[in-house]
């Protein structure tokens, strides 16, 4: 359904254009200020961090989402999270949106904002506002420059897309390097579609899509102050089957989620944990996520150690209901536990873990519900990068 | 109140004796089988892991605790957790207890058990039972050999003690190297006292003592299948003031908890987070623990980086209620945030973090409740140790 990776530099769905520039927010001089603008008003859906210290952009978008009016643009800066910056940060965030609205000649409340980067430093507003003034000059249909401009410590841009049977398209971008980010407020996911999607249906369905895609990625257990996922639908490609659309959106978001997990700092492989036989889907997902966040299991995966005792430990810690006598665990398709330890060739299973993706399958033995989560391995390089970051 | 560290090799309170031997369970050949025996029947309290995949020893002790009869002995093996070992593991655990009861001539149900080490391997019962037969020959009053025999990857034994005004004593031991343990089921805490303590009062008070001591230590967020805390009181020193006793017990357990945190694999310093101004004590503790388990904050502490944005992030993630406009953060006594970023000398604060203990003080600005948690820094050495452990 999704054809991510086929087109390395896709264009946006019809009616969407993006611009990116280097406004001088990132010390590296890379592009750091970008926007996506829709010719038509968009229905949209939003999911923001559950952090109780959420940044100004999350708070403002959430408020706009409550009001429920259509939006026209999304303005993003990377390099500064504008989080924990007090009343000044709230004003700066509103001023960013107002400035772009003014240049585009749309209402400020039709402009969403997203900031990512260091926490606790005021935005350099002269550079932001100076950049915004010239951003519309750069508008074009390529998605690549936007995907690059929203990165912080990501090593590569993250793009995924899907085409529906009617020809309507979904293009998604995300940022987040999946592991610990020094000072970084971590994850954004933005999806754009020219399908015509009913606003209330989209709002209703979006939380479930986020739950089984982005919320199933876990890398260090830290929830950022700025995390958000947004989908904008401008309707230019006309009506689509709602079920087909949601499945395609979920596919795009799952691809992006796996890209985030695989691009962890110091990560050498993707960790996938599939849990079945659970009492509820929520418990299956919790058990899978707890495995993916476990430093013990992540270390074992890095060392190609088929250390299934750590899966037993992590599942037990998750609180999900388990019948340990009926519980099963397999590593790379090889059964290693079924109510009791099973004999297996450790060297052979270890060799099978020298792969781009390591998959654990777990059955909890108490029901029928399933869930899947993604993470990455934990390497010494990762800690070196982060522990050596200092003043 | 506590005098931990003053006596490096304390003796047990009167009426308690311990034995330790190398039974061949640890490949290293170090002592790995030990017991503590009381001349008199003991009132006791127990707290076990909340893991849903708890080991056989935790399940059996919990069952005995429900029944509520006095106990006479505690049998511990290190090197093998006897967890995820199926019905055989349950039998082996009962047989261990039965064997010691038989040699001591006490009821098997008066013997508690504790196993720690690798998960998912059957106990070498010939060695365990062969050792138990000879254990009583080694019984003596020194606490040091017992504290050493319960270690796995700990770098040093952990002992703390207190003496009450009546002369009654409390001696506590713990194990747990506080960071990721390859295959290890992690934490034990055992306290022994000759104070006479009412059984039901002790049972009632113990969960709160554990909550603000051992449950306030967090190192990698992983809850082991075998964690347990036990206190045995044999009454030989007579009655004590219950309030004085509980305060002394809490002091001993807090000392042990801090020792566990400071002895993390690869850890170079203790991390202490004190949270005040919370709505409830539970929220204060959750916020403090979330800071201590954050890989981001732990990395910053390792790098002497006064990176208070990570405290804002971790507190926000914890879900504790916060008024960010009234929130304050200090690092090593230096205020860095008070509703907005405060100016400070980064080099000076960084220098102050080159210490054995780094303390963050946080006020959430919404109430009066307080809580404190302990952890340690995250170093590259720690990941190297664990990631390079392989088959």
XYZ file of C-alpha atoms in Angstrom:
782
model
C 0.000 0.000 0.000
C 2.820 2.380 0.837
C 5.605 2.869 -1.633
C 8.136 4.522 0.655
C 11.659 4.427 -0.610
C 10.578 4.101 -4.237
C 10.597 7.838 -4.751
C 13.512 9.313 -2.877
C 12.461 12.892 -3.429
C 8.676 12.900 -3.769
C 6.615 15.943 -4.518
C 3.818 17.020 -2.240
C 0.191 16.104 -3.019
C -1.501 18.680 -5.256
C -2.149 22.067 -3.697
C 0.662 21.789 -1.138
C 3.958 23.643 -1.490
C 6.878 23.932 0.902
C 9.812 26.236 1.503
C 13.005 25.801 3.524
C 15.875 28.138 4.326
C 18.841 28.604 6.642
C 17.781 31.385 8.996
C 20.761 31.026 11.328
C 18.992 29.227 14.182
C 21.187 26.112 13.926
C 24.843 26.937 14.613
C 25.761 24.520 11.797
C 24.283 26.839 9.186
C 22.035 24.103 7.800
C 18.410 24.802 6.802
C 16.361 25.368 9.937
C 13.225 27.321 9.008
C 10.534 25.834 6.813
C 6.852 25.883 6.045
C 4.204 23.949 4.155
C 1.366 25.970 2.645
C -1.902 24.670 1.184
C -3.778 26.489 -1.581
C -7.024 25.295 -0.009
C -8.183 25.250 3.589
C -7.377 21.870 5.191
C -9.230 19.596 7.558
C -6.658 18.317 9.997
C -5.873 16.118 12.963
C -3.358 16.656 15.728
C -1.723 14.612 18.488
C 0.588 16.366 20.926
C 2.923 15.282 23.708
C 1.327 14.287 26.984
C 4.148 16.084 28.779
C 2.940 18.391 31.548
C 5.719 20.785 30.531
C 4.705 20.947 26.872
C 6.206 23.703 24.725
C 4.320 26.791 23.537
C 3.796 25.413 20.015
C 2.099 22.269 21.344
C -0.142 24.306 23.616
C -1.172 26.697 20.844
C -1.830 23.940 18.274
C -3.891 22.048 20.852
C -5.971 25.163 21.469
C -6.521 25.677 17.731
C -7.464 22.017 17.423
C -10.097 22.466 20.123
C -11.565 25.373 18.182
C -11.657 23.143 15.128
C -11.322 25.625 12.257
C -9.497 24.655 9.037
C -5.805 25.529 8.653
C -3.695 26.729 5.733
C -0.050 26.444 6.770
C 2.505 24.854 9.051
C 5.636 26.766 10.152
C 8.567 24.806 11.602
C 11.883 25.841 13.100
C 14.657 23.455 14.099
C 17.539 24.204 16.454
C 15.491 25.747 19.268
C 12.511 24.075 21.015
C 11.123 27.288 22.529
C 10.249 25.186 25.603
C 10.541 26.317 29.245
C 10.958 29.856 28.010
C 8.117 31.372 30.032
C 5.637 34.012 28.882
C 8.155 35.303 26.364
C 8.162 31.914 24.630
C 4.381 31.935 24.323
C 4.487 35.416 22.746
C 7.331 34.476 20.397
C 5.423 31.414 19.212
C 2.295 33.441 18.469
C 4.408 36.081 16.715
C 5.956 33.433 14.419
C 2.515 32.296 13.330
C 1.299 35.859 12.932
C 4.289 36.781 10.772
C 3.760 33.914 8.341
C 0.011 34.548 8.244
C 0.708 38.150 7.425
C 3.092 37.339 4.541
C 0.684 34.694 3.176
C -2.323 36.898 3.768
C -4.125 34.245 5.842
C -5.409 34.419 9.395
C -2.759 33.778 12.066
C -5.064 31.115 13.508
C -4.797 29.190 10.223
C -1.039 28.734 10.808
C 0.237 25.855 12.966
C 3.714 26.060 14.508
C 6.338 23.502 15.511
C 9.690 24.166 17.185
C 12.407 21.582 17.902
C 15.870 21.852 19.381
C 17.430 22.994 22.616
C 15.133 23.506 25.636
C 15.252 26.625 27.780
C 16.671 29.195 25.379
C 14.615 32.060 23.939
C 14.039 31.926 20.179
C 16.293 34.288 18.205
C 13.253 36.205 16.983
C 15.148 38.595 14.727
C 16.371 35.642 12.681
C 13.024 33.832 12.778
C 11.000 36.861 11.704
C 13.593 37.934 9.160
C 13.458 34.440 7.670
C 9.691 34.159 7.648
C 9.468 37.316 5.581
C 11.418 35.665 2.761
C 10.171 32.075 3.135
C 7.301 32.312 0.622
C 9.815 33.237 -2.086
C 11.158 29.686 -1.822
C 7.852 27.799 -2.163
C 8.016 24.707 -4.367
C 6.513 21.240 -4.714
C 9.506 19.084 -3.637
C 9.148 17.450 -0.206
C 12.846 16.753 0.333
C 14.001 20.239 1.382
C 11.227 20.448 3.986
C 12.080 16.981 5.357
C 15.721 18.069 5.678
C 14.992 21.427 7.312
C 13.036 19.889 10.209
C 15.936 17.587 11.243
C 18.063 18.082 14.350
C 20.390 15.167 15.131
C 18.746 12.936 12.533
C 21.282 11.425 10.172
C 18.855 11.344 7.225
C 15.505 12.832 6.186
C 12.437 10.644 6.689
C 9.779 10.564 3.969
C 7.021 8.069 3.181
C 4.088 8.159 0.786
C 1.061 6.254 -0.415
C -1.240 6.556 -3.419
C -4.929 5.660 -3.092
C -7.004 3.961 -5.778
C -8.559 7.302 -6.736
C -5.124 8.805 -7.345
C -5.215 10.830 -4.126
C -1.854 10.829 -2.369
C -0.452 10.991 1.152
C 3.069 12.276 1.760
C 4.501 12.051 5.258
C 7.652 13.436 6.846
C 9.073 12.916 10.295
C 12.051 13.888 12.399
C 13.582 12.326 15.481
C 16.811 10.393 15.677
C 15.174 7.981 17.966
C 17.779 7.761 20.700
C 18.765 10.258 23.331
C 19.049 13.729 21.834
C 21.181 16.196 23.716
C 18.766 18.990 24.560
C 16.507 17.997 21.743
C 12.766 17.975 21.836
C 12.382 15.037 19.716
C 9.706 13.866 17.375
C 7.605 15.477 14.678
C 5.464 13.687 12.129
C 3.638 15.631 9.442
C 1.442 14.103 6.753
C -0.166 15.911 3.833
C -2.901 14.597 1.587
C -5.010 15.884 -1.277
C -7.757 13.393 -0.408
C -11.012 14.949 0.736
C -11.417 13.758 4.310
C -14.284 14.582 6.640
C -12.903 16.637 9.501
C -14.724 14.886 12.312
C -14.013 11.393 10.976
C -10.319 12.279 10.751
C -10.249 13.675 14.283
C -11.946 10.573 15.590
C -9.683 8.081 13.827
C -6.331 9.833 14.323
C -5.572 8.828 17.941
C -5.780 5.138 17.070
C -3.461 5.629 14.081
C -0.930 7.434 16.283
C -1.229 4.804 19.013
C -0.169 1.923 16.793
C 2.479 3.860 14.837
C 4.349 6.736 16.507
C 3.353 5.844 20.026
C 4.714 2.359 19.383
C 8.203 3.730 18.813
C 10.233 3.961 21.956
C 13.890 4.608 22.228
C 14.897 5.962 25.573
C 11.574 6.305 27.365
C 11.874 10.076 27.383
C 8.836 12.020 26.209
C 9.768 15.324 24.691
C 8.168 18.671 25.450
C 7.530 19.271 21.738
C 6.426 15.930 20.223
C 3.566 16.243 17.774
C 1.919 14.487 14.835
C -0.207 16.422 12.362
C -2.088 15.447 9.212
C -3.456 18.058 6.797
C -6.029 17.184 4.093
C -6.836 19.799 1.442
C -9.423 17.786 -0.522
C -8.151 18.670 -4.013
C -8.128 15.025 -5.158
C -11.741 14.518 -4.141
C -13.505 11.857 -2.131
C -11.830 8.629 -1.083
C -12.935 5.520 0.734
C -12.440 6.350 4.430
C -11.229 2.862 5.293
C -8.717 2.855 2.444
C -7.509 6.308 3.466
C -6.959 5.405 7.102
C -5.147 2.197 6.209
C -2.877 4.161 3.850
C -2.266 6.855 6.466
C -1.414 4.190 9.009
C 1.006 2.628 6.519
C 2.778 5.942 5.898
C 3.008 6.637 9.622
C 4.250 3.127 10.383
C 6.997 3.508 7.787
C 8.031 6.829 9.334
C 7.910 5.358 12.838
C 10.228 2.529 11.840
C 12.570 5.049 10.164
C 12.754 7.010 13.419
C 13.599 3.867 15.402
C 16.238 2.739 12.912
C 17.942 6.167 12.885
C 18.784 6.177 16.591
C 22.040 7.784 17.659
C 24.614 5.025 17.628
C 21.957 2.485 16.618
C 23.092 -0.356 14.389
C 19.786 -2.177 13.981
C 16.023 -1.959 14.275
C 14.391 -3.845 17.174
C 10.858 -5.121 16.545
C 8.801 -6.777 19.270
C 5.472 -8.409 18.354
C 3.246 -9.399 21.230
C 0.232 -11.681 20.810
C -2.023 -13.654 23.122
C -2.648 -10.570 25.258
C -5.801 -9.761 27.201
C -6.189 -6.356 25.480
C -4.509 -4.453 22.664
C -3.348 -1.858 25.177
C -1.602 -4.539 27.238
C -0.032 -6.056 24.113
C 1.326 -2.649 23.114
C 2.557 -1.879 26.634
C 4.390 -5.197 26.805
C 5.959 -4.632 23.368
C 6.994 -1.067 24.237
C 8.461 -2.119 27.581
C 10.664 -4.631 25.756
C 11.786 -1.993 23.242
C 12.732 0.537 25.936
C 14.591 -1.941 28.156
C 18.293 -1.081 28.288
C 18.918 -4.728 29.138
C 17.213 -6.051 26.023
C 18.620 -3.249 23.821
C 22.133 -4.119 24.987
C 21.556 -7.807 24.285
C 20.372 -6.977 20.769
C 23.493 -4.909 20.196
C 25.678 -7.820 21.325
C 23.706 -10.388 19.249
C 22.885 -12.130 22.494
C 19.671 -14.242 22.257
C 19.038 -13.342 25.839
C 15.329 -14.108 26.126
C 15.375 -13.878 29.924
C 15.384 -10.128 29.388
C 12.145 -10.402 27.410
C 10.562 -12.322 30.308
C 11.792 -9.596 32.666
C 10.543 -6.703 30.533
C 7.131 -8.258 29.906
C 6.808 -8.941 33.615
C 7.706 -5.359 34.418
C 5.129 -4.017 31.942
C 2.268 -5.227 34.115
C 0.521 -6.972 31.210
C -1.358 -10.110 32.262
C 0.705 -13.235 31.548
C 0.241 -16.964 32.025
C 3.893 -17.901 32.237
C 3.099 -21.585 31.744
C 1.500 -20.767 28.375
C 3.885 -17.941 27.454
C 6.134 -18.380 24.401
C 9.119 -16.386 23.123
C 10.944 -16.627 19.815
C 14.026 -14.784 18.530
C 14.391 -14.296 14.772
C 11.765 -17.021 14.303
C 13.504 -19.508 16.604
C 11.430 -20.687 19.639
C 13.447 -20.316 22.861
C 10.796 -20.437 25.615
C 7.438 -22.205 25.904
C 6.455 -22.234 29.561
C 9.994 -23.445 30.220
C 13.412 -22.941 28.583
C 13.723 -24.714 25.222
C 17.008 -26.121 23.960
C 18.490 -24.173 21.045
C 21.807 -23.543 19.350
C 23.027 -20.267 20.894
C 25.721 -19.665 18.277
C 23.245 -20.165 15.442
C 20.611 -17.844 16.914
C 23.282 -15.256 17.742
C 24.447 -15.365 14.135
C 20.870 -14.793 12.942
C 20.787 -11.592 15.036
C 23.574 -10.032 12.944
C 20.900 -8.390 10.813
C 19.368 -4.984 10.103
C 16.273 -5.957 12.062
C 15.934 -8.211 15.093
C 12.430 -9.521 15.782
C 11.173 -10.980 19.045
C 7.744 -12.621 19.001
C 6.046 -13.108 22.341
C 2.742 -14.788 23.171
C 1.377 -13.958 26.615
C -0.973 -16.932 26.677
C -3.994 -15.167 28.119
C -6.035 -13.828 25.164
C -6.128 -12.934 21.504
C -5.004 -9.287 21.362
C -1.870 -8.221 19.508
C 0.521 -5.292 19.420
C 3.851 -4.352 17.870
C 6.528 -1.836 18.877
C 9.858 -0.676 17.464
C 13.100 0.453 18.993
C 16.804 0.067 18.352
C 19.855 -1.393 19.980
C 21.895 0.392 22.640
C 25.527 0.893 21.731
C 28.523 2.314 23.543
C 28.788 4.895 20.781
C 25.375 6.225 21.706
C 26.384 6.887 25.281
C 29.701 8.361 24.225
C 27.912 10.850 21.978
C 25.537 11.907 24.691
C 27.656 11.677 27.812
C 30.461 13.662 26.252
C 28.136 16.467 25.249
C 28.947 19.125 27.772
C 29.145 22.788 28.397
C 20.648 7.763 63.642
C 22.321 5.271 61.335
C 26.011 4.606 61.694
C 26.654 2.954 58.358
C 30.242 2.881 57.315
C 31.518 3.242 60.879
C 31.653 -0.498 61.386
C 32.872 -2.072 58.194
C 32.200 -5.615 59.315
C 29.360 -5.530 61.806
C 28.022 -8.526 63.640
C 24.350 -9.461 63.402
C 21.906 -8.453 66.157
C 21.731 -10.986 68.973
C 20.187 -14.330 68.139
C 21.002 -14.113 64.401
C 23.822 -16.081 62.773
C 24.783 -16.432 59.145
C 26.748 -18.829 56.961
C 28.177 -18.483 53.474
C 29.966 -20.892 51.167
C 31.016 -21.424 47.558
C 28.703 -24.155 46.309
C 29.778 -23.875 42.669
C 26.742 -21.961 41.351
C 28.789 -18.932 40.259
C 31.328 -19.860 37.577
C 33.786 -17.502 39.315
C 34.026 -19.810 42.320
C 33.084 -17.016 44.735
C 30.702 -17.609 47.646
C 27.189 -18.070 46.298
C 25.109 -19.925 48.890
C 24.247 -18.380 52.232
C 21.699 -18.310 54.996
C 20.716 -16.323 58.048
C 19.210 -18.257 60.942
C 17.460 -16.891 64.014
C 17.477 -18.673 67.372
C 13.987 -17.349 67.964
C 10.950 -17.221 65.707
C 10.776 -13.850 63.926
C 7.980 -11.491 63.075
C 8.683 -10.255 59.567
C 7.685 -8.056 56.689
C 8.100 -8.626 52.972
C 7.894 -6.618 49.772
C 8.300 -8.419 46.457
C 8.626 -7.380 42.831
C 5.469 -6.307 41.074
C 6.643 -8.173 37.980
C 3.977 -10.397 36.455
C 6.751 -12.892 35.685
C 8.044 -13.071 39.258
C 10.410 -15.895 40.158
C 9.458 -18.924 42.236
C 11.128 -17.582 45.388
C 9.090 -14.359 45.279
C 5.865 -16.298 44.753
C 6.558 -18.673 47.624
C 7.604 -15.942 50.080
C 4.510 -13.961 49.168
C 2.346 -16.977 49.883
C 4.044 -17.535 53.271
C 3.582 -13.838 54.029
C -0.136 -14.165 53.356
C -0.308 -17.052 55.811
C 1.475 -14.871 58.360
C 3.328 -17.389 60.478
C 6.721 -16.516 62.039
C 9.920 -17.511 60.214
C 13.291 -18.817 61.386
C 15.655 -18.653 58.417
C 16.458 -17.119 55.061
C 18.303 -19.104 52.362
C 19.913 -17.224 49.468
C 21.704 -18.343 46.342
C 23.464 -16.050 43.891
C 24.414 -16.870 40.297
C 21.061 -18.303 39.221
C 17.690 -16.523 39.529
C 15.558 -19.662 39.126
C 13.139 -17.488 37.129
C 11.234 -18.584 33.990
C 12.162 -22.160 34.799
C 8.621 -23.556 34.805
C 7.178 -26.127 37.194
C 10.651 -27.531 37.804
C 11.773 -24.166 39.177
C 8.869 -24.069 41.633
C 9.759 -27.549 42.886
C 13.456 -26.744 43.133
C 12.705 -23.635 45.170
C 10.519 -25.571 47.625
C 13.168 -28.292 47.846
C 15.854 -25.721 48.781
C 13.725 -24.499 51.660
C 12.845 -28.029 52.713
C 16.490 -29.065 52.747
C 17.576 -26.192 55.013
C 14.559 -26.727 57.283
C 15.497 -30.376 57.577
C 19.135 -29.669 58.524
C 18.071 -26.966 61.014
C 15.194 -29.058 62.300
C 12.619 -26.324 61.626
C 9.501 -26.403 59.484
C 10.114 -25.817 55.769
C 7.504 -23.055 55.901
C 9.694 -21.195 58.396
C 12.426 -20.846 55.732
C 12.307 -17.981 53.210
C 14.235 -18.281 49.941
C 15.869 -15.800 47.572
C 17.605 -16.547 44.268
C 19.500 -14.055 42.094
C 21.457 -14.433 38.875
C 20.790 -15.581 35.334
C 17.155 -15.977 34.222
C 15.894 -19.074 32.465
C 18.362 -21.717 33.601
C 17.430 -24.537 35.989
C 19.133 -24.428 39.385
C 22.029 -26.891 39.686
C 20.197 -28.702 42.487
C 22.957 -31.199 43.251
C 25.253 -28.300 44.156
C 22.547 -26.379 46.007
C 21.417 -29.348 48.087
C 24.974 -30.546 48.655
C 25.857 -27.075 49.902
C 22.806 -26.660 52.131
C 23.723 -29.825 53.977
C 26.983 -28.289 55.105
C 25.887 -24.642 55.491
C 24.998 -24.842 59.217
C 28.590 -25.877 59.968
C 29.661 -22.371 58.929
C 27.223 -20.367 61.101
C 28.765 -17.292 62.764
C 27.860 -13.801 63.911
C 29.717 -11.735 61.259
C 27.487 -10.039 58.672
C 30.225 -9.457 56.072
C 30.435 -12.970 54.590
C 26.654 -13.048 54.079
C 26.681 -9.601 52.450
C 29.405 -10.806 50.065
C 27.740 -14.116 49.196
C 24.525 -12.479 47.955
C 26.355 -10.261 45.426
C 26.268 -10.790 41.667
C 27.825 -7.943 39.645
C 28.043 -5.681 42.699
C 31.537 -4.290 43.145
C 31.272 -4.177 46.941
C 29.105 -5.566 49.744
C 26.392 -3.283 51.090
C 25.828 -3.123 54.843
C 24.123 -0.559 57.060
C 23.133 -0.578 60.700
C 21.441 1.404 63.445
C 21.309 1.123 67.223
C 18.152 2.156 69.094
C 18.078 3.896 72.471
C 17.262 0.593 74.182
C 20.354 -1.044 72.703
C 18.332 -3.013 70.158
C 20.044 -3.102 66.771
C 19.140 -3.251 63.097
C 21.603 -4.660 60.563
C 20.728 -4.435 56.880
C 22.316 -5.895 53.765
C 21.485 -5.384 50.134
C 22.641 -6.437 46.705
C 22.142 -4.880 43.307
C 24.730 -3.070 41.252
C 22.134 -0.572 40.316
C 22.720 -0.403 36.580
C 21.961 -2.905 33.865
C 22.924 -6.406 34.950
C 23.439 -8.872 32.163
C 20.875 -11.580 32.910
C 20.714 -10.550 36.507
C 17.622 -10.439 38.626
C 18.641 -7.529 40.570
C 17.855 -6.270 44.004
C 17.657 -7.824 47.448
C 17.457 -5.994 50.738
C 17.470 -7.916 53.994
C 17.285 -6.349 57.454
C 17.616 -8.147 60.762
C 16.756 -6.775 64.180
C 16.664 -8.041 67.725
C 14.018 -5.447 68.604
C 10.659 -6.871 69.565
C 8.288 -5.621 66.904
C 4.598 -6.317 66.687
C 3.969 -8.391 63.560
C 0.913 -6.545 62.340
C 2.390 -3.088 62.979
C 5.497 -4.099 61.014
C 3.436 -5.445 58.124
C 1.410 -2.279 58.027
C 4.367 0.102 58.135
C 6.745 -1.736 55.792
C 5.285 -0.727 52.395
C 5.759 2.961 53.191
C 9.357 2.365 54.264
C 10.068 0.497 51.033
C 8.331 3.169 48.952
C 10.576 5.980 50.135
C 13.801 3.932 50.196
C 14.248 1.024 47.776
C 11.428 1.984 45.478
C 13.030 5.416 45.194
C 16.154 3.921 43.641
C 15.984 3.656 39.906
C 18.777 2.902 37.572
C 17.598 1.530 34.282
C 13.856 1.317 34.776
C 13.950 -2.452 34.613
C 12.080 -4.307 37.356
C 13.609 -7.660 38.059
C 11.748 -10.939 38.405
C 13.370 -11.557 41.794
C 13.464 -8.197 43.627
C 12.551 -8.423 47.286
C 12.984 -6.653 50.605
C 12.624 -8.546 53.879
C 12.964 -7.547 57.524
C 13.159 -10.151 60.300
C 12.672 -9.225 63.965
C 13.467 -11.849 66.620
C 12.565 -9.799 69.708
C 15.604 -10.767 71.812
C 16.432 -7.131 72.693
C 12.920 -6.496 73.963
C 10.417 -3.755 73.334
C 11.270 -0.555 71.483
C 9.434 2.618 70.636
C 7.660 1.832 67.354
C 8.262 5.303 65.910
C 11.960 5.179 66.774
C 12.229 1.702 65.280
C 10.580 2.639 61.996
C 12.696 5.757 61.639
C 15.839 3.679 62.250
C 14.712 1.003 59.793
C 14.021 3.668 57.197
C 17.491 5.128 57.811
C 19.179 1.755 57.304
C 17.163 1.095 54.155
C 17.857 4.567 52.781
C 21.600 4.050 53.301
C 21.415 0.727 51.463
C 19.328 2.239 48.673
C 21.899 4.992 48.122
C 24.693 2.379 48.134
C 22.874 0.446 45.407
C 22.521 3.583 43.289
C 26.147 4.592 43.769
C 27.431 1.107 42.831
C 25.959 1.117 39.328
C 27.937 -0.582 36.596
C 30.147 2.087 35.111
C 28.648 4.703 37.442
C 30.956 7.478 38.584
C 28.564 9.405 40.792
C 25.314 9.327 42.748
C 22.394 11.299 41.318
C 19.914 12.694 43.863
C 16.706 14.444 42.814
C 14.598 16.176 45.473
C 11.142 17.266 44.409
C 8.996 19.632 46.473
C 5.883 21.691 45.876
C 4.032 18.646 44.539
C 0.313 17.960 44.791
C 0.889 14.567 46.455
C 3.839 12.574 47.804
C 3.229 9.963 45.109
C 3.555 12.618 42.388
C 6.692 14.042 44.000
C 8.266 10.593 44.064
C 7.204 9.817 40.497
C 8.699 13.077 39.259
C 11.949 12.430 41.150
C 12.174 8.847 39.882
C 11.469 9.874 36.306
C 14.393 12.301 36.476
C 16.682 9.610 37.909
C 15.816 7.066 35.210
C 16.106 9.498 32.281
C 19.027 8.498 30.037
C 19.159 12.146 28.952
C 19.626 13.497 32.474
C 21.952 10.638 33.478
C 24.161 11.393 30.463
C 24.217 15.097 31.342
C 25.273 14.271 34.905
C 28.074 12.091 33.582
C 29.306 14.920 31.369
C 28.997 17.552 34.160
C 26.495 19.346 31.962
C 24.079 21.572 33.986
C 21.455 20.717 31.451
C 18.297 21.646 33.356
C 16.112 21.425 30.231
C 16.309 17.661 30.724
C 14.827 18.030 34.203
C 11.919 20.016 32.740
C 11.470 17.279 30.137
C 11.596 14.406 32.640
C 9.232 16.080 35.107
C 6.826 16.794 32.248
C 6.985 13.196 31.136
C 6.291 11.920 34.663
C 2.743 13.242 34.535
C 3.061 15.021 37.890
C 1.026 18.223 38.069
C 3.213 21.284 37.432
C 2.679 25.021 37.277
C 5.561 25.853 34.980
C 5.311 29.560 35.807
C 5.939 28.753 39.494
C 8.318 25.848 38.888
C 11.943 26.170 40.060
C 15.035 24.065 39.405
C 18.451 24.214 41.032
C 21.637 22.268 40.302
C 24.095 21.722 43.164
C 22.334 24.523 45.052
C 22.482 26.967 42.155
C 19.077 28.260 40.852
C 18.837 27.857 37.060
C 15.093 28.090 36.343
C 12.258 29.970 38.035
C 9.338 30.037 35.613
C 11.873 31.148 33.025
C 15.586 30.531 32.374
C 17.854 32.254 34.927
C 21.310 33.544 34.048
C 24.139 31.516 35.598
C 27.807 30.753 35.078
C 27.788 27.479 33.139
C 31.471 26.767 33.715
C 31.107 27.305 37.457
C 28.039 25.078 37.806
C 29.648 22.437 35.604
C 32.699 22.452 37.869
C 30.472 21.991 40.917
C 29.081 18.821 39.295
C 32.495 17.150 39.391
C 31.520 15.554 42.699
C 30.575 12.191 44.189
C 26.955 13.292 44.374
C 24.995 15.593 42.076
C 21.783 17.022 43.543
C 18.909 18.559 41.577
C 16.208 20.316 43.582
C 12.897 20.889 41.845
C 9.775 22.682 43.068
C 6.634 21.925 41.051
C 4.786 24.982 42.349
C 1.424 23.315 42.940
C 1.444 22.018 46.535
C 3.458 21.088 49.600
C 4.323 17.409 49.090
C 7.926 16.226 48.793
C 9.837 13.224 47.515
C 13.421 12.151 46.844
C 14.924 9.555 44.518
C 18.402 8.293 43.732
C 20.123 7.068 40.633
C 23.523 7.318 39.000
C 25.127 8.687 35.889
C 25.197 6.872 32.562
C 28.659 6.242 31.194
C 29.996 4.743 27.993
C 31.744 2.121 30.125
C 28.384 0.908 31.373
C 27.105 0.260 27.879
C 30.361 -1.329 26.826
C 30.137 -3.781 29.718
C 26.595 -4.737 28.878
C 26.551 -4.517 25.111
C 29.676 -6.588 24.777
C 28.268 -9.341 26.965
C 27.342 -11.980 24.458
C 27.009 -15.676 23.892
